Short mmCIF file of C-alpha atoms in Angstrom, two decimals:
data_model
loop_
_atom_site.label_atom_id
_atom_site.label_comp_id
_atom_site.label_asym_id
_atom_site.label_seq_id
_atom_site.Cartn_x
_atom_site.Cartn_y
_atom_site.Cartn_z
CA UNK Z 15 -16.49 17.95 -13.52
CA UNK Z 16 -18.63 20.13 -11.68
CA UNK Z 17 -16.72 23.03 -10.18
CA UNK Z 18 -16.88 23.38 -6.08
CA UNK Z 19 -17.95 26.66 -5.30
CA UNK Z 20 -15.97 27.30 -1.99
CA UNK Z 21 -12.12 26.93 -1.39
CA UNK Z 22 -9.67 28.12 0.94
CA UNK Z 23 -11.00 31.05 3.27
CA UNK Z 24 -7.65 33.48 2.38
CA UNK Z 25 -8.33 32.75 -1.05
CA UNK Z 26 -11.98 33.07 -1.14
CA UNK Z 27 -11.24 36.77 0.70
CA UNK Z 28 -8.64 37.49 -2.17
CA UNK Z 29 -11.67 37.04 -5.19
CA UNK Z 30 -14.29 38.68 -3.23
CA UNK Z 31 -11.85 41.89 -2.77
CA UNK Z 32 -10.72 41.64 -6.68
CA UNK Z 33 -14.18 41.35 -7.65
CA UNK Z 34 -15.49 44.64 -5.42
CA UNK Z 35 -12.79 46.32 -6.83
CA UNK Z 36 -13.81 45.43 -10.33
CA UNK Z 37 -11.47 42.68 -11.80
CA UNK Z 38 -13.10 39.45 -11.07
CA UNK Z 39 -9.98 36.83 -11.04
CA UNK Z 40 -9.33 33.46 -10.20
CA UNK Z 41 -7.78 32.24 -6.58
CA UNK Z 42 -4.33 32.07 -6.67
CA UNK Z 43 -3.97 33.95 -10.31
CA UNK Z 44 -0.03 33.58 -10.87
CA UNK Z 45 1.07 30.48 -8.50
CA UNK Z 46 2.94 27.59 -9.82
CA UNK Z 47 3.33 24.79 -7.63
CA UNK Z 48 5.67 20.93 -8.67
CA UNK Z 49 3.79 18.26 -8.30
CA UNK Z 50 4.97 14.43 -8.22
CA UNK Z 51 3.43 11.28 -8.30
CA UNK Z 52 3.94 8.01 -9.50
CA UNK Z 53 2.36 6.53 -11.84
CA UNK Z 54 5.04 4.97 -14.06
CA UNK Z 55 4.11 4.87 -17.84
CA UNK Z 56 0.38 3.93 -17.00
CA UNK Z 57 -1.38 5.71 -19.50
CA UNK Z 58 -5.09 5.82 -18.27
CA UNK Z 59 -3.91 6.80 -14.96
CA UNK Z 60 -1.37 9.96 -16.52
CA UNK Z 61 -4.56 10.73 -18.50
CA UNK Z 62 -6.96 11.04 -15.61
CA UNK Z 63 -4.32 12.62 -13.63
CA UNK Z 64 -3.72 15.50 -16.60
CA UNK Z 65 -7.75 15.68 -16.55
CA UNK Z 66 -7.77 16.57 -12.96
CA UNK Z 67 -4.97 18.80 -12.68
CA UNK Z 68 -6.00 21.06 -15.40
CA UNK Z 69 -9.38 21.03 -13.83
CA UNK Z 70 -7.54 22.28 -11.02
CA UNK Z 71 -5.82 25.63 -12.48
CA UNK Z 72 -8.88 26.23 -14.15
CA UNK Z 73 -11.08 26.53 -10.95
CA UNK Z 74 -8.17 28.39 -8.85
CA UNK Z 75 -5.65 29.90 -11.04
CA UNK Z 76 -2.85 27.88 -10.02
CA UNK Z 77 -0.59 25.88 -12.21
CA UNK Z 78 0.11 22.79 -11.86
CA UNK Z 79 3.70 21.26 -13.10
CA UNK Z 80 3.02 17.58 -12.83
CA UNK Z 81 6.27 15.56 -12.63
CA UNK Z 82 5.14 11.61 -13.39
CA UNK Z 83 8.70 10.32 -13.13
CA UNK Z 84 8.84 6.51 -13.58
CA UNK Z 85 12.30 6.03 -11.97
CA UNK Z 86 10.13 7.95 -8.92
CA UNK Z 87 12.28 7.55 -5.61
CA UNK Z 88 16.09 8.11 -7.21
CA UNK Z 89 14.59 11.14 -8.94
CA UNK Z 90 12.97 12.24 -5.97
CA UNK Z 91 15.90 11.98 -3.63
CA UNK Z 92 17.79 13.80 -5.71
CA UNK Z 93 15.81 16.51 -6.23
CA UNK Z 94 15.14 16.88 -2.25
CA UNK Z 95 19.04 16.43 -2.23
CA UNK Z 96 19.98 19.63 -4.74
CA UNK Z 97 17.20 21.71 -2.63
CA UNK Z 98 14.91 21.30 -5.43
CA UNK Z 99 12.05 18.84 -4.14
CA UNK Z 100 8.71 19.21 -5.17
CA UNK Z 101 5.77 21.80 -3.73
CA UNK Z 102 3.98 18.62 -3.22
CA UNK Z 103 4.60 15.06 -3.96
CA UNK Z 104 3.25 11.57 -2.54
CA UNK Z 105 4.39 8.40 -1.39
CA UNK Z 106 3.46 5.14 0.23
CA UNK Z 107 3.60 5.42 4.22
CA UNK Z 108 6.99 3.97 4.90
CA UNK Z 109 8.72 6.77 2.73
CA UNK Z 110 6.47 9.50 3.69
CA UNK Z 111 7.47 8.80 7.74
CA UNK Z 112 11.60 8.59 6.63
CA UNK Z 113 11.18 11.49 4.72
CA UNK Z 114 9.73 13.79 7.40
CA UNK Z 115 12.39 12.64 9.29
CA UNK Z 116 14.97 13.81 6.94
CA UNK Z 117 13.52 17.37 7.25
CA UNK Z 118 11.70 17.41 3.69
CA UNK Z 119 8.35 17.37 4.80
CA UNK Z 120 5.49 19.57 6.82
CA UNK Z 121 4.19 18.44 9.52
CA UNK Z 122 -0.04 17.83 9.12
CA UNK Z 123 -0.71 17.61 13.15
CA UNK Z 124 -2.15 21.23 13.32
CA UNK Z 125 -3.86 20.99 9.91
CA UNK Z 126 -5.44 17.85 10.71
CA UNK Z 127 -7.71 19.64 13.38
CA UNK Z 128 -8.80 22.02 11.18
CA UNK Z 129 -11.52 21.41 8.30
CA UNK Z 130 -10.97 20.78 4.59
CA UNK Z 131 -11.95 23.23 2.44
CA UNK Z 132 -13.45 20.65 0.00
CA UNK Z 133 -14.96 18.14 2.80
CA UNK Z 134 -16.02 20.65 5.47
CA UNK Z 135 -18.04 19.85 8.39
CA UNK Z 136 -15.42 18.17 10.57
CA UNK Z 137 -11.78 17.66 11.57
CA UNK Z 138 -9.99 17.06 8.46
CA UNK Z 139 -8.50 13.57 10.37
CA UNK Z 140 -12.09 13.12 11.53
CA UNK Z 141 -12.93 11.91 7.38
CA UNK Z 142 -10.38 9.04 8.18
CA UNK Z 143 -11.01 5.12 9.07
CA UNK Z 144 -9.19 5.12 12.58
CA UNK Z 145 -6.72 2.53 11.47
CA UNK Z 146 -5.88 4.67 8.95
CA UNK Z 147 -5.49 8.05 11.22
CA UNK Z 148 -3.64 6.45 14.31
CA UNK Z 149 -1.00 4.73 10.84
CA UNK Z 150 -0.48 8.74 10.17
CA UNK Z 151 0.59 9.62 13.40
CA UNK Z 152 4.78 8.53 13.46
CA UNK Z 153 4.07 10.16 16.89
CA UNK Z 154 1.61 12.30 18.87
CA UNK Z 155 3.17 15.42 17.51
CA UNK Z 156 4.04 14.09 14.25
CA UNK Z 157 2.00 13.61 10.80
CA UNK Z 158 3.83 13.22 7.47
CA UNK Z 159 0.90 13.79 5.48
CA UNK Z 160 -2.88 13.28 4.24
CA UNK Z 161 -3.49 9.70 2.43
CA UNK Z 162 -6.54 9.78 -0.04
CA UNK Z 163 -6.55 6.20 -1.24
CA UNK Z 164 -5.00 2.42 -0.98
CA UNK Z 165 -4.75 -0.64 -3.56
CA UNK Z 166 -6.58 -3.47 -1.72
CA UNK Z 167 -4.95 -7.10 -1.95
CA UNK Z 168 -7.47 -9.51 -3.22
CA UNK Z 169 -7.44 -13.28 -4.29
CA UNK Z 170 -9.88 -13.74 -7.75
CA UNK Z 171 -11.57 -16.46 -7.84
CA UNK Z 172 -13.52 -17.98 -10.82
CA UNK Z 173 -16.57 -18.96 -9.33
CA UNK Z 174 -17.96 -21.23 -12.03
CA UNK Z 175 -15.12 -22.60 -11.59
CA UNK Z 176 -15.72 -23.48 -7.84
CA UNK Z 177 -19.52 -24.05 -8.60
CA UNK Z 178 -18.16 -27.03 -11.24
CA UNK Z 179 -16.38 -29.11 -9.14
CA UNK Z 180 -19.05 -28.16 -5.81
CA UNK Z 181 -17.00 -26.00 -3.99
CA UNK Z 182 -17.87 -23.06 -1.83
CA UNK Z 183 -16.10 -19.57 -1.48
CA UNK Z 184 -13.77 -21.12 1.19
CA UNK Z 185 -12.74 -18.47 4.42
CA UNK Z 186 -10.42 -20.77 6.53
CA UNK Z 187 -7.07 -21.94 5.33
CA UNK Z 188 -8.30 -25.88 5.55
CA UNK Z 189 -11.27 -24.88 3.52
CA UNK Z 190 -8.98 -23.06 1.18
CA UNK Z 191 -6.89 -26.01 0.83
CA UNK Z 192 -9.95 -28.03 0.37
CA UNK Z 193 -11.37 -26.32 -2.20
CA UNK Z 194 -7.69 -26.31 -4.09
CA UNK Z 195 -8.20 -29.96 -3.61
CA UNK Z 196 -10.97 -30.20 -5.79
CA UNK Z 197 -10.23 -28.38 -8.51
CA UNK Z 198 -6.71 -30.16 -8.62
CA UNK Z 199 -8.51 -33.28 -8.64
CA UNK Z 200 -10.85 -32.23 -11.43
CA UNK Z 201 -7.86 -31.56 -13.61
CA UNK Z 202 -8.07 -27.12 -12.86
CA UNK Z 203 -4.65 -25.51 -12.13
CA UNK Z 204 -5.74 -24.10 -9.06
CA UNK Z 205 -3.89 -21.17 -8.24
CA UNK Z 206 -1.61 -18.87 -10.85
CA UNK Z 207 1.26 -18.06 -8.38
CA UNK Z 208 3.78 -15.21 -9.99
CA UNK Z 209 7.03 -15.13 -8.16
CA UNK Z 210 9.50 -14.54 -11.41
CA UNK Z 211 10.61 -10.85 -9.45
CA UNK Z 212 9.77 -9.20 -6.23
CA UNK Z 213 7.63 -7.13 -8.65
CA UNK Z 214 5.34 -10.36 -9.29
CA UNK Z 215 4.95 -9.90 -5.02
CA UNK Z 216 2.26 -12.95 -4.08
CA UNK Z 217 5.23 -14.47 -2.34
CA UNK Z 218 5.66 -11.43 -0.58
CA UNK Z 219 1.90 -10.61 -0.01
CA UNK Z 220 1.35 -13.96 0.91
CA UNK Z 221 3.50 -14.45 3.50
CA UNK Z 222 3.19 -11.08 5.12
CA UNK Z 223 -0.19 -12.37 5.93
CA UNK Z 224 0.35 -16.03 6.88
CA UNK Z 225 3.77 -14.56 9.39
CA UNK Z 226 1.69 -12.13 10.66
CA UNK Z 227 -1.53 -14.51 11.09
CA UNK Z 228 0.63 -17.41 12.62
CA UNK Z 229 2.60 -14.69 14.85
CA UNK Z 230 0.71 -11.91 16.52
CA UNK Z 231 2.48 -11.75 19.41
CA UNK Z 232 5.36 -10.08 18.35
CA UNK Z 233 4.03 -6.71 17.39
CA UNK Z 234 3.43 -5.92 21.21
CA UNK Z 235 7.01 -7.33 21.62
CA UNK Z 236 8.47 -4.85 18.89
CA UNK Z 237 5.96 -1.40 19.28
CA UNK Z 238 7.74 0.59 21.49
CA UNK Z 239 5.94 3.53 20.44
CA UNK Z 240 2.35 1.79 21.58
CA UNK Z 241 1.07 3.00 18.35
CA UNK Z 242 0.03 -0.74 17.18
CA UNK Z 243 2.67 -0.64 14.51
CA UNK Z 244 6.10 -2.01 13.97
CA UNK Z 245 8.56 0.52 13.02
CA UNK Z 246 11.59 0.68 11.06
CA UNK Z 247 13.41 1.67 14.14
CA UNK Z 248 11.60 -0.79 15.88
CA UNK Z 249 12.56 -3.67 13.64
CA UNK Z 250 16.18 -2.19 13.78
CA UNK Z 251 15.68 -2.67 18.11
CA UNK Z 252 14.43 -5.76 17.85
CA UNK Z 253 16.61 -7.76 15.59
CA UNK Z 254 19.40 -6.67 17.75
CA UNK Z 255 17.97 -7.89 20.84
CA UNK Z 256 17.24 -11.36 19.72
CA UNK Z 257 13.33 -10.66 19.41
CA UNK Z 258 13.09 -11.79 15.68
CA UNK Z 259 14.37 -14.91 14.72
CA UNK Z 260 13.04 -16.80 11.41
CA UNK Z 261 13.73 -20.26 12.81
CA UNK Z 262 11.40 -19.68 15.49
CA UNK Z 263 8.57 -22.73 15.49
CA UNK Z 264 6.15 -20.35 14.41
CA UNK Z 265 7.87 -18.98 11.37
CA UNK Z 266 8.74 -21.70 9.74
CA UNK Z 267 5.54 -23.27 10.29
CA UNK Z 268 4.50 -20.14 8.19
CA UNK Z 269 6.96 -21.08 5.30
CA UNK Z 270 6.16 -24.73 5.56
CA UNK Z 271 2.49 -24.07 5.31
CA UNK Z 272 3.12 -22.13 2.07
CA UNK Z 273 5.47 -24.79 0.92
CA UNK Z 274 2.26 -26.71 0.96
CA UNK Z 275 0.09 -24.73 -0.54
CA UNK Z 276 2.74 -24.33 -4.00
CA UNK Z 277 1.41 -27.81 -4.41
CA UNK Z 278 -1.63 -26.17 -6.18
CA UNK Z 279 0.10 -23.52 -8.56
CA UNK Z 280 1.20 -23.93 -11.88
CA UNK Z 281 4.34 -25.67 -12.50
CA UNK Z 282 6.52 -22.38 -13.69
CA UNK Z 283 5.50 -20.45 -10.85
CA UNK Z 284 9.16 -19.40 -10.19
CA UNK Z 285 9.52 -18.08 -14.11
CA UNK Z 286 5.81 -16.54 -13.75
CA UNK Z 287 5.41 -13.00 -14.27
CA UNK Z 288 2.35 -11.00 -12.67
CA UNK Z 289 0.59 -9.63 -15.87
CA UNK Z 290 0.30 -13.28 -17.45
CA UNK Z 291 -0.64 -14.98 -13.87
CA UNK Z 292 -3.51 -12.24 -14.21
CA UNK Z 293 -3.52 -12.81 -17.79
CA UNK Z 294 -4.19 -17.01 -17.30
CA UNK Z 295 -7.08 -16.54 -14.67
CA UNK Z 296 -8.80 -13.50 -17.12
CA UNK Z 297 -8.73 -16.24 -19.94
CA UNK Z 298 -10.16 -18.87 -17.65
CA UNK Z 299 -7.47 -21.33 -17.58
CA UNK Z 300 -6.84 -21.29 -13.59
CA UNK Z 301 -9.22 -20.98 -11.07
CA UNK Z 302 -7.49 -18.23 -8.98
CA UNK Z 303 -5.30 -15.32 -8.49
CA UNK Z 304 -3.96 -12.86 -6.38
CA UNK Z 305 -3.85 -9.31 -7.49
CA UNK Z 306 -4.42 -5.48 -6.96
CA UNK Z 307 -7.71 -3.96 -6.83
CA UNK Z 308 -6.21 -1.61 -9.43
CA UNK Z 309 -6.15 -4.91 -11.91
CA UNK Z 310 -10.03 -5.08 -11.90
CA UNK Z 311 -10.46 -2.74 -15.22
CA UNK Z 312 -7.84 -5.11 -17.46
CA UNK Z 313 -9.53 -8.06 -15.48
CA UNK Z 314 -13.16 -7.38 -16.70
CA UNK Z 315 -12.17 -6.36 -19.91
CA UNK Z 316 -10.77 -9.98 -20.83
CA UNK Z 317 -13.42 -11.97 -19.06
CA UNK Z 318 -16.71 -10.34 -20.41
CA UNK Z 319 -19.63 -12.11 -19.96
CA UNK Z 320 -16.93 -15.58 -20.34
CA UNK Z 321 -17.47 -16.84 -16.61
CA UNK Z 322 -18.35 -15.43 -13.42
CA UNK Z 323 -15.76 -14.54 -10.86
CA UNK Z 324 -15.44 -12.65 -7.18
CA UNK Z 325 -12.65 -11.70 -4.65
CA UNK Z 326 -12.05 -12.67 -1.43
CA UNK Z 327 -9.20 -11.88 1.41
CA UNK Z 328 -6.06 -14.58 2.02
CA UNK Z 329 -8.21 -17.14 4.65
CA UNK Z 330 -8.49 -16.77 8.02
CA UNK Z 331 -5.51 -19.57 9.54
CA UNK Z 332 -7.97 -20.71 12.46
CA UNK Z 333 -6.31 -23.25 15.32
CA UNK Z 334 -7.11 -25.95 13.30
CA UNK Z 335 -3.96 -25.59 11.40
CA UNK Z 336 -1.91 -23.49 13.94
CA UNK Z 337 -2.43 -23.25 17.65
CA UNK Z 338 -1.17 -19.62 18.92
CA UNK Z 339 -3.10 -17.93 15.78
CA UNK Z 340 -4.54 -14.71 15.34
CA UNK Z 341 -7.73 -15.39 14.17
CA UNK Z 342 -8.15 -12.29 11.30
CA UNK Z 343 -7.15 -12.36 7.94
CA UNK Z 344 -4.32 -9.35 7.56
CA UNK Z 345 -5.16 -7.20 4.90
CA UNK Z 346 -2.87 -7.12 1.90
CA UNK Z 347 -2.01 -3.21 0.95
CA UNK Z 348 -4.88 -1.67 2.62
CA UNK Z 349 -1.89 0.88 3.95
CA UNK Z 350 -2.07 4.42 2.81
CA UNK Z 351 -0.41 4.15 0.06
CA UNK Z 352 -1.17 7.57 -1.39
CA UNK Z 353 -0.38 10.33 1.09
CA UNK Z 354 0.39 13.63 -0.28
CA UNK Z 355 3.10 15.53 1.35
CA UNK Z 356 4.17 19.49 1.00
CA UNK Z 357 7.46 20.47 1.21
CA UNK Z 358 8.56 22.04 3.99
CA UNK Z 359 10.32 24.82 2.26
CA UNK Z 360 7.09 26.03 1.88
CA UNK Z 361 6.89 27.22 5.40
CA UNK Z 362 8.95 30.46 4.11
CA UNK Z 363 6.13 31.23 1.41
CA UNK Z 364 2.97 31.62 3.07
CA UNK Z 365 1.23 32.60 -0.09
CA UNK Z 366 2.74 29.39 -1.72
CA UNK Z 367 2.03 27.14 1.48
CA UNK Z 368 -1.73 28.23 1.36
CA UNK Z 369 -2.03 27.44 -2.36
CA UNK Z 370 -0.31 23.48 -1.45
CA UNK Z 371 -2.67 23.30 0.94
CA UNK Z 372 -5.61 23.93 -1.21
CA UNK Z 373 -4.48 21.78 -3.70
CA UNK Z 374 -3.76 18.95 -1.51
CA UNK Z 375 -7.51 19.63 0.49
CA UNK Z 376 -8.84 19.34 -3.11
CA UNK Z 377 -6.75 16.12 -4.40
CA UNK Z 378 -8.36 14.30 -1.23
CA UNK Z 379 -12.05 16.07 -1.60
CA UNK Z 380 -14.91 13.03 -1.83
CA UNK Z 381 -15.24 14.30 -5.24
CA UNK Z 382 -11.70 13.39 -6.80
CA UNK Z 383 -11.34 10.49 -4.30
CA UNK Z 384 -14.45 8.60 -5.64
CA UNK Z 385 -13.57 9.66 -9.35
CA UNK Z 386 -9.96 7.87 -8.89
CA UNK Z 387 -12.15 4.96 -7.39
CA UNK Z 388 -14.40 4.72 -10.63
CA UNK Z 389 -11.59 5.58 -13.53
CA UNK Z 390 -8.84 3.93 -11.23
CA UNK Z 391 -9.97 1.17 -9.18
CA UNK Z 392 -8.37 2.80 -6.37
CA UNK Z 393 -10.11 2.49 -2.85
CA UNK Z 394 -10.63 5.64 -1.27
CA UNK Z 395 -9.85 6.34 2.54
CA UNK Z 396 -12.11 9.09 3.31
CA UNK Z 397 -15.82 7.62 5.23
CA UNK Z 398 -17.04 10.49 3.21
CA UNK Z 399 -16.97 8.45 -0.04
CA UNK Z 400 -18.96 5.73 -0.90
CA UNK Z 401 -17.70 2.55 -3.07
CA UNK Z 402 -18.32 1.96 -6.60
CA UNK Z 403 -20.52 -1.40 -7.01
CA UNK Z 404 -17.55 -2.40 -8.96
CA UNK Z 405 -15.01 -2.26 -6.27
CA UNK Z 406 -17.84 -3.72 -3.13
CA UNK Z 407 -15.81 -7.21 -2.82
CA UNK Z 408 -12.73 -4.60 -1.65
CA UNK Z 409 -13.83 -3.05 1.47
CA UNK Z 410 -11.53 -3.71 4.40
CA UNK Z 411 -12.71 -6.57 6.90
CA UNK Z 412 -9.43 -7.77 7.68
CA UNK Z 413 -6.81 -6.77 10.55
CA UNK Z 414 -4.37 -4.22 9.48
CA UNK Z 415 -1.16 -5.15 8.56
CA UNK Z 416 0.87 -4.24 11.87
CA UNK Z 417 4.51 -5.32 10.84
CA UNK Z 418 5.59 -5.73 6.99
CA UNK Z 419 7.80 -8.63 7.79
CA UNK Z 420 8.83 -8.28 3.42
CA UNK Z 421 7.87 -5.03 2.18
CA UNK Z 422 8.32 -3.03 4.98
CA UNK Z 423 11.93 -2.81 5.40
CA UNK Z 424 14.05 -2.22 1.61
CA UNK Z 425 14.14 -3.43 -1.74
CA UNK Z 426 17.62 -5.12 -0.98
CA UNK Z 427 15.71 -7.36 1.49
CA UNK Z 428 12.62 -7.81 -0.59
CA UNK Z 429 15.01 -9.23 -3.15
CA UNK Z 430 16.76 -11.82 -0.66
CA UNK Z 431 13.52 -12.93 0.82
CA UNK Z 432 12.29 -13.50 -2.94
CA UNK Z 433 15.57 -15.46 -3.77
CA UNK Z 434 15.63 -17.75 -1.00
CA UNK Z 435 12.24 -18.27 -1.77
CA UNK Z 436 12.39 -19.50 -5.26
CA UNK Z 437 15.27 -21.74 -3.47
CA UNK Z 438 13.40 -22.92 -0.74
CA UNK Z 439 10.44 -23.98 -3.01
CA UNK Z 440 12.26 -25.76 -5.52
CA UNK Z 441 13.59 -27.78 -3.04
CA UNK Z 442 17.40 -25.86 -3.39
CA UNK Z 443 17.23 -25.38 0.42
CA UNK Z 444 15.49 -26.37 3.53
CA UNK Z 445 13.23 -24.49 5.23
CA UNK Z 446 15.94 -24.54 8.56
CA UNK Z 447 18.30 -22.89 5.63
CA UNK Z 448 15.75 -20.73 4.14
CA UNK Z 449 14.83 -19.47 8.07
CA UNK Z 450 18.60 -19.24 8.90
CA UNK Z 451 18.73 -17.20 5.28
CA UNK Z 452 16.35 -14.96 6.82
CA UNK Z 453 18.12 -14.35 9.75
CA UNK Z 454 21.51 -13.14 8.13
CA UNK Z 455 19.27 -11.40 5.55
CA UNK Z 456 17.54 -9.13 8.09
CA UNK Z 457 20.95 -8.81 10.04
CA UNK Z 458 23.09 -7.08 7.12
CA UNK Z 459 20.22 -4.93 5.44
CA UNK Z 460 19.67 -3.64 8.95
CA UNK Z 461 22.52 -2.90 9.75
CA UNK Z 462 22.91 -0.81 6.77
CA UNK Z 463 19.64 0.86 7.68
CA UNK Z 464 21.29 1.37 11.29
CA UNK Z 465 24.40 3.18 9.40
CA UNK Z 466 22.62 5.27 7.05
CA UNK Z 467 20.48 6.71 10.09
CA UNK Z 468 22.96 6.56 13.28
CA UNK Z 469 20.54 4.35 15.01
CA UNK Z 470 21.97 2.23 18.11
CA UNK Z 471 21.38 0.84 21.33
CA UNK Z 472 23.17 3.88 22.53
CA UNK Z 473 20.65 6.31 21.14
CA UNK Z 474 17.92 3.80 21.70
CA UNK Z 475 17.71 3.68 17.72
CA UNK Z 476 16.30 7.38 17.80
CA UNK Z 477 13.17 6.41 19.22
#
């Protein structure tokens, strides 16, 4: 890697004074700073990670303790909890925000207006999409963090696969059904649907989309904030006030449509796991499926020159099929899902806090950002960094995801909505049970939620 030439202004004043006095040494000689991420037992991403972070202390002197634990939140927690978190960790948006409410985190408002070290020339917020900046602000006075990248949602489609049976890359749900159609009819399995575990998550991905594409209206119901976003708190306010309810027409439209569309997936979606749906449509034996942008590299390396293939977004649901619609696709992940956070403990070690700081400017410089991209397939935020060829079909067209109806709230609810679903597909349940499922679903995991962070009415759920 070639090595930047400029970093923080306090440290490059601390090597020019070392070297006039003789001793040329490296920025932050001496500093050891925790760092956390996870990456679970992924291999080429520990690797690259390793690469990067020794990189690191070579160009400023500081060391870098990298703590990959795969069990990442419990271990996490509990470190925060024995006053032992790390100098800098990072996290998907939803625990980011709780955690700077718990106290754990600094707050990025101030550093935001200033410029990066590693991407100077601008307000450090100022390299961000604007959906992505106004997501980082849980309030005008309050940012939990930088993010530097995203996994983008896609559905993978075999296109000689389309191209045999005369189809066209479809963009509406009817066309999408269409096209399902014909391959169905030409003997293709259409669609490799995992929903074994909430880990396989197409059910989930899925109908975050299709609920938020067949109900738009209820994010300006539930924002109290007027941020564009549904909250945790938000959700919390609005369940208790009668504002979300799953039997409403237009939800279990939603559920019936993908009831409908299950028509087209293999016949063990429900004992499917994620790796072999990705697995079936590498090997060319279904025509499409729905997967991570980080799935690309194990995706090309099966296929080869076999068949040619391309991504698209989940269809646009146009008023053909629902009247009331939004219009947009919703983009699936597209959140910042890596945000790196300092610990706010740092506040009492200004030496230390510069040296995070640093280290976090330089984990979300253009430069590492569009490495991750090419080693990683992970889509970088910054409008500084340009997209591999590779990962072109990835760039976000679609409207953000405003509310997470499924994988915004806990994993205890992500597990009853995937339950119900395997129920409500197989014909277990109705969709009036599945909805009504829903309902008391939402209703005891949020109250829980309400418990664990004194939110009421009374307190206006600490908004």
């Amino acid at each position: 890697m070639k090595k930047r030439n400029f970093v923080g202004a306090g440290l490059c004043m601390a090597m020019a004074a070392a070297m006039f006095a003789g001793t040329e040494v490296k920025a932050d000689e001496g500093i050891k700073l925790v760092f956390a991420q996870d990456l679970d037992t992924n291999e080429t991403s520990n690797r690259v990670m390793n690469e990067i972070l020794a990189e690191y202390t070579e160009l400023t002197g500081t060391e870098i303790q990298f703590e990959p634990s795969s069990d990442y939140r419990t271990w996490l927690m509990t470190q925060f909890a024995a006053g032992q978190g790390p100098d800098v960790y990072t996290g998907i948006i939803y625990d980011m925000s709780q955690d700077y409410q718990s106290g754990y985190l600094v707050n990025f408002k101030d550093i935001y207006e200033e410029e990066s070290a590693y991407d100077p020339g601008q307000a450090w917020k100022d390299t961000l999409p604007d959906y992505i900046c106004e997501r980082m602000y849980i309030s005008a006075d309050d940012v939990p963090g930088y993010p530097t990248a995203t996994a983008v949602v896609r559905i993978f489609y075999n296109k000689s696969m389309l191209d045999a049976v005369g189809a066209e890359v479809p963009t509406t749900w009817v066309e999408f059904m269409e096209v399902c159609q014909l391959l169905k009819d030409a003997g293709n399995i259409p669609f490799a649907f995992p929903n074994a575990t909430t880990a396989d998550l197409s059910w989930l991905w899925f109908n975050n989309s299709i609920c938020s594409q067949m109900n738009p209206g209820i994010v300006e119901v539930l924002d109290v904030s007027g941020n564009g976003y549904v909250e945790l708190a938000e959700i919390c306010k609005g369940m208790d006030e009668g504002n979300i309810d799953f039997t409403d027409e237009s939800m279990m439209a939603s559920f019936e449509l993908m009831k409908d569309f299950s028509q087209y997936w293999t016949s063990d979606y429900n004992g499917l796991d994620q790796n072999t749906a990705v697995e079936m449509f590498a090997r060319g034996e279904v025509a499409m499926v729905q997967a991570m942008s980080t799935k690309l590299e194990s995706i090309e390396a099966i296929v080869g020159d076999s068949f040619e293939y391309g991504v698209m977004p989940v269809p646009v649901i146009t008023e053909e099929t629902y009247e009331g619609v939004l219009g947009k696709s919703v983009i699936l992940g597209g959140q910042p899902d890596i945000i790196f956070g300092m610990n706010k403990a740092l506040e009492e070690d200004p030496e230390k806090y510069a040296a995070a700081l640093d280290f976090v400017q330089y984990m979300s410089s253009p430069e590492i950002q569009a490495r991750l991209a090419e080693e990683l397939c992970r889509i970088p935020l910054a409008t500084t960094v340009d997209l591999p060829e590779k990962l072109a079909g990835f760039t976000i067209t679609e409207e953000p995801l405003r509310m997470a109806w499924f994988t915004g709230i806990n994993e205890k609810l992500r597990n009853y909505f995937q339950r119900a679903g395997q129920e409500y597909l197989s014909d277990a349940i109705t969709v009036e049970e599945f909805a009504e499922t829903m309902n008391d679903s939402y209703e005891e995991v949020l109250e829980e939620i309400k418990t664990e962070n004194g939110w009421s009415a009374e307190n206006n759920y600490g908004l």
